[in-house]
Amino acid sequence: MMLSDHNTDEQLPGELPEHQAKELLMEVRHQTILHWNYRRLRSLPKQLLEEGSHIRHIYLKRNLLTCLPENLGSLAQLTYCYLHGNLLKALPESIGDVTCLQVLDVGNNKITSLPHSLAKLTSLRSLVAVYNKITSFPKDLCRLRSLSVLMLSGNNISYLPEAIGGLTGLQGLYIDHNQLKELPRSLATLPMLTRISCCCNSLTHLPAVTFVSRPTIFFDDNPRINYLPFSIVQQFRAGECWDPVVMQTCGCFQDTSLVNNTVHISPRRYAGDNTMPSLMLPPEISNITVATHGAVEIPPLRELCLRYIWKEKKYPRNESRKRKPYKLFNCINSTSLPSHLCELIELGPIANCEAPKCRMPIFTSASIIVLSITVTARLYIEGNIVPSVVYFCSDQCAKTYVQEVKAMVDEFSIWFRNRLEQACNVILY
């Protein structure tokens, strides 16, 4: 009995119809830019990997790709790769072999983690991984010094490593709609950073350190944020790009009941009835004093030691001025200090003393003053205020400079009013 061969020409799962395979092969052979969006591709054609070493750009948006092959390194000249809107659950480690890659877009897939091999893409300028299921950002990727745009919105990320300060070329960080509780302080050291968008997270506070590049920070819909560090307010005042009319703070500065690392205040003009708002300070702060409440207190010995070690390591004295005690502190390393102190030194200070002639680093102990300010047109018109926390290294600094800081706040209010009148072309009474 002769078996029927009517199934020999049927398409196997993942294979392309013959006519489509021929069409794609012609494109691979004669073009350097492949526009393959919306082709319903379930896998990359083998011809692309066999004959596509010259391909520079490839657009594969809105296909049905579920995985990528392991021999991606054969695409030796690929610089732009767009895989937005597929069904990818992971990226292969071979993605790190595409060494010329400059732009990688894997947004709107089902990716749960980013491969560590991405750290080998030293030419990568833009990484887009929005709306996936990513839970963390690998520390290894913080070595990508050429990366200028990092887009991670719409994932499940709860933490960014402090090593992100290694992304020295970063200009824009977009991490909206995640689960972040705080921003890494090392972002403040990035010299080219112009925009941070961290809306719709679980942030409890913004970094109190001064940003060297003075970026615009968007932080709408973080309901647990109910105060601003005074350093951020000063940044608004100095920044040329900030417009108080369009600055959005919707969903922020609401009353929140917190327990740990809080300071309870009751501003006269704070929105609400008899609610006692609680301000959550960075978790490293373990000792808080309020200079206006009682006698002057001396910072704990551990805090004084951390400040001294930090200053000696960051600003070493001239060789001619070094003495035995200074040499001793310069030799301090991870083997001569308890691990928890090493971590604090490595992370750096949570703030600097706002006293102009001091600027002492602050690690675990601070004297604070809470002032009332208005930072948006909406709050100004409604007559509401926002608490601002001013950090000092000691009660002595706080008592010495409190009047000067209050004068700075008054100056900010005048500047804000004038800026608002100019922007709205009206006179505010």
PDB file of N, CA, C and O in Angstrom, residues 299-326:
ATOM      1  N   PRO A 299      26.259  65.122  68.189  1.00  0.00           N
ATOM      2  CA  PRO A 299      26.025  63.915  67.378  1.00  0.00           C
ATOM      3  C   PRO A 299      26.722  62.701  67.978  1.00  0.00           C
ATOM      4  O   PRO A 299      27.770  62.819  68.619  1.00  0.00           O
ATOM      5  N   PRO A 300      26.181  61.504  67.779  1.00  0.00           N
ATOM      6  CA  PRO A 300      26.797  60.279  68.305  1.00  0.00           C
ATOM      7  C   PRO A 300      28.211  60.071  67.764  1.00  0.00           C
ATOM      8  O   PRO A 300      28.554  60.555  66.674  1.00  0.00           O
ATOM      9  N   LEU A 301      29.021  59.334  68.503  1.00  0.00           N
ATOM     10  CA  LEU A 301      30.405  59.092  68.130  1.00  0.00           C
ATOM     11  C   LEU A 301      30.506  58.388  66.785  1.00  0.00           C
ATOM     12  O   LEU A 301      31.379  58.705  65.967  1.00  0.00           O
ATOM     13  N   ARG A 302      29.596  57.445  66.518  1.00  0.00           N
ATOM     14  CA  ARG A 302      29.630  56.724  65.242  1.00  0.00           C
ATOM     15  C   ARG A 302      29.461  57.698  64.079  1.00  0.00           C
ATOM     16  O   ARG A 302      30.168  57.613  63.064  1.00  0.00           O
ATOM     17  N   GLU A 303      28.547  58.639  64.219  1.00  0.00           N
ATOM     18  CA  GLU A 303      28.326  59.632  63.174  1.00  0.00           C
ATOM     19  C   GLU A 303      29.557  60.505  62.967  1.00  0.00           C
ATOM     20  O   GLU A 303      29.966  60.770  61.830  1.00  0.00           O
ATOM     21  N   LEU A 304      30.176  60.922  64.040  1.00  0.00           N
ATOM     22  CA  LEU A 304      31.373  61.756  63.940  1.00  0.00           C
ATOM     23  C   LEU A 304      32.506  61.007  63.239  1.00  0.00           C
ATOM     24  O   LEU A 304      33.232  61.579  62.426  1.00  0.00           O
ATOM     25  N   CYS A 305      32.632  59.714  63.548  1.00  0.00           N
ATOM     26  CA  CYS A 305      33.668  58.894  62.908  1.00  0.00           C
ATOM     27  C   CYS A 305      33.404  58.734  61.415  1.00  0.00           C
ATOM     28  O   CYS A 305      34.320  58.840  60.592  1.00  0.00           O
ATOM     29  N   LEU A 306      32.151  58.489  61.055  1.00  0.00           N
ATOM     30  CA  LEU A 306      31.801  58.344  59.636  1.00  0.00           C
ATOM     31  C   LEU A 306      32.123  59.619  58.865  1.00  0.00           C
ATOM     32  O   LEU A 306      32.660  59.570  57.756  1.00  0.00           O
ATOM     33  N   ARG A 307      31.814  60.749  59.442  1.00  0.00           N
ATOM     34  CA  ARG A 307      32.088  62.020  58.766  1.00  0.00           C
ATOM     35  C   ARG A 307      33.585  62.225  58.581  1.00  0.00           C
ATOM     36  O   ARG A 307      34.044  62.674  57.526  1.00  0.00           O
ATOM     37  N   TYR A 308      34.345  61.888  59.621  1.00  0.00           N
ATOM     38  CA  TYR A 308      35.787  62.091  59.545  1.00  0.00           C
ATOM     39  C   TYR A 308      36.411  61.175  58.496  1.00  0.00           C
ATOM     40  O   TYR A 308      37.231  61.603  57.676  1.00  0.00           O
ATOM     41  N   ILE A 309      36.008  59.910  58.514  1.00  0.00           N
ATOM     42  CA  ILE A 309      36.558  58.947  57.546  1.00  0.00           C
ATOM     43  C   ILE A 309      36.200  59.369  56.124  1.00  0.00           C
ATOM     44  O   ILE A 309      37.031  59.331  55.216  1.00  0.00           O
ATOM     45  N   TRP A 310      34.958  59.799  55.934  1.00  0.00           N
ATOM     46  CA  TRP A 310      34.518  60.220  54.606  1.00  0.00           C
ATOM     47  C   TRP A 310      35.352  61.391  54.099  1.00  0.00           C
ATOM     48  O   TRP A 310      35.814  61.400  52.958  1.00  0.00           O
ATOM     49  N   LYS A 311      35.543  62.367  54.931  1.00  0.00           N
ATOM     50  CA  LYS A 311      36.300  63.551  54.510  1.00  0.00           C
ATOM     51  C   LYS A 311      37.757  63.213  54.231  1.00  0.00           C
ATOM     52  O   LYS A 311      38.358  63.714  53.283  1.00  0.00           O
ATOM     53  N   GLU A 312      38.329  62.324  55.059  1.00  0.00           N
ATOM     54  CA  GLU A 312      39.728  61.959  54.857  1.00  0.00           C
ATOM     55  C   GLU A 312      39.931  61.140  53.584  1.00  0.00           C
ATOM     56  O   GLU A 312      40.948  61.265  52.910  1.00  0.00           O
ATOM     57  N   LYS A 313      38.931  60.305  53.246  1.00  0.00           N
ATOM     58  CA  LYS A 313      39.061  59.480  52.048  1.00  0.00           C
ATOM     59  C   LYS A 313      38.701  60.256  50.791  1.00  0.00           C
ATOM     60  O   LYS A 313      39.257  60.030  49.728  1.00  0.00           O
ATOM     61  N   LYS A 314      37.747  61.188  50.901  1.00  0.00           N
ATOM     62  CA  LYS A 314      37.303  61.932  49.723  1.00  0.00           C
ATOM     63  C   LYS A 314      38.192  63.137  49.450  1.00  0.00           C
ATOM     64  O   LYS A 314      38.438  63.503  48.299  1.00  0.00           O
ATOM     65  N   TYR A 315      38.669  63.752  50.504  1.00  0.00           N
ATOM     66  CA  TYR A 315      39.512  64.940  50.355  1.00  0.00           C
ATOM     67  C   TYR A 315      40.819  64.731  51.110  1.00  0.00           C
ATOM     68  O   TYR A 315      41.050  65.326  52.167  1.00  0.00           O
ATOM     69  N   PRO A 316      41.696  63.865  50.594  1.00  0.00           N
ATOM     70  CA  PRO A 316      42.947  63.584  51.303  1.00  0.00           C
ATOM     71  C   PRO A 316      43.804  64.834  51.427  1.00  0.00           C
ATOM     72  O   PRO A 316      43.867  65.666  50.527  1.00  0.00           O
ATOM     73  N   ARG A 317      44.459  64.949  52.565  1.00  0.00           N
ATOM     74  CA  ARG A 317      45.309  66.113  52.803  1.00  0.00           C
ATOM     75  C   ARG A 317      46.600  65.998  52.002  1.00  0.00           C
ATOM     76  O   ARG A 317      46.997  64.918  51.578  1.00  0.00           O
ATOM     77  N   ASN A 318      47.264  67.124  51.806  1.00  0.00           N
ATOM     78  CA  ASN A 318      48.551  67.122  51.125  1.00  0.00           C
ATOM     79  C   ASN A 318      49.551  66.285  51.903  1.00  0.00           C
ATOM     80  O   ASN A 318      49.496  66.183  53.131  1.00  0.00           O
ATOM     81  N   GLU A 319      50.475  65.680  51.181  1.00  0.00           N
ATOM     82  CA  GLU A 319      51.463  64.819  51.824  1.00  0.00           C
ATOM     83  C   GLU A 319      52.216  65.547  52.928  1.00  0.00           C
ATOM     84  O   GLU A 319      52.537  64.971  53.958  1.00  0.00           O
ATOM     85  N   SER A 320      52.468  66.813  52.707  1.00  0.00           N
ATOM     86  CA  SER A 320      53.226  67.563  53.697  1.00  0.00           C
ATOM     87  C   SER A 320      52.460  67.755  54.994  1.00  0.00           C
ATOM     88  O   SER A 320      53.051  67.992  56.039  1.00  0.00           O
ATOM     89  N   ARG A 321      51.102  67.668  54.914  1.00  0.00           N
ATOM     90  CA  ARG A 321      50.293  67.888  56.105  1.00  0.00           C
ATOM     91  C   ARG A 321      49.866  66.589  56.760  1.00  0.00           C
ATOM     92  O   ARG A 321      49.221  66.599  57.802  1.00  0.00           O
ATOM     93  N   LYS A 322      50.180  65.464  56.120  1.00  0.00           N
ATOM     94  CA  LYS A 322      49.763  64.181  56.675  1.00  0.00           C
ATOM     95  C   LYS A 322      50.574  63.850  57.926  1.00  0.00           C
ATOM     96  O   LYS A 322      51.798  63.948  57.924  1.00  0.00           O
ATOM     97  N   ARG A 323      49.878  63.470  58.931  1.00  0.00           N
ATOM     98  CA  ARG A 323      50.511  63.004  60.147  1.00  0.00           C
ATOM     99  C   ARG A 323      50.052  61.586  60.411  1.00  0.00           C
ATOM    100  O   ARG A 323      49.234  61.035  59.693  1.00  0.00           O
ATOM    101  N   LYS A 324      50.542  61.040  61.461  1.00  0.00           N
ATOM    102  CA  LYS A 324      50.247  59.636  61.750  1.00  0.00           C
ATOM    103  C   LYS A 324      48.750  59.363  61.848  1.00  0.00           C
ATOM    104  O   LYS A 324      48.269  58.376  61.295  1.00  0.00           O
ATOM    105  N   PRO A 325      47.932  60.180  62.552  1.00  0.00           N
ATOM    106  CA  PRO A 325      46.503  59.898  62.622  1.00  0.00           C
ATOM    107  C   PRO A 325      45.841  59.889  61.246  1.00  0.00           C
ATOM    108  O   PRO A 325      44.996  59.055  60.961  1.00  0.00           O
ATOM    109  N   TYR A 326      46.236  60.845  60.382  1.00  0.00           N
ATOM    110  CA  TYR A 326      45.628  60.899  59.058  1.00  0.00           C
ATOM    111  C   TYR A 326      46.016  59.682  58.228  1.00  0.00           C
ATOM    112  O   TYR A 326      45.220  59.130  57.483  1.00  0.00           O
TER     113      TYR A 326
END
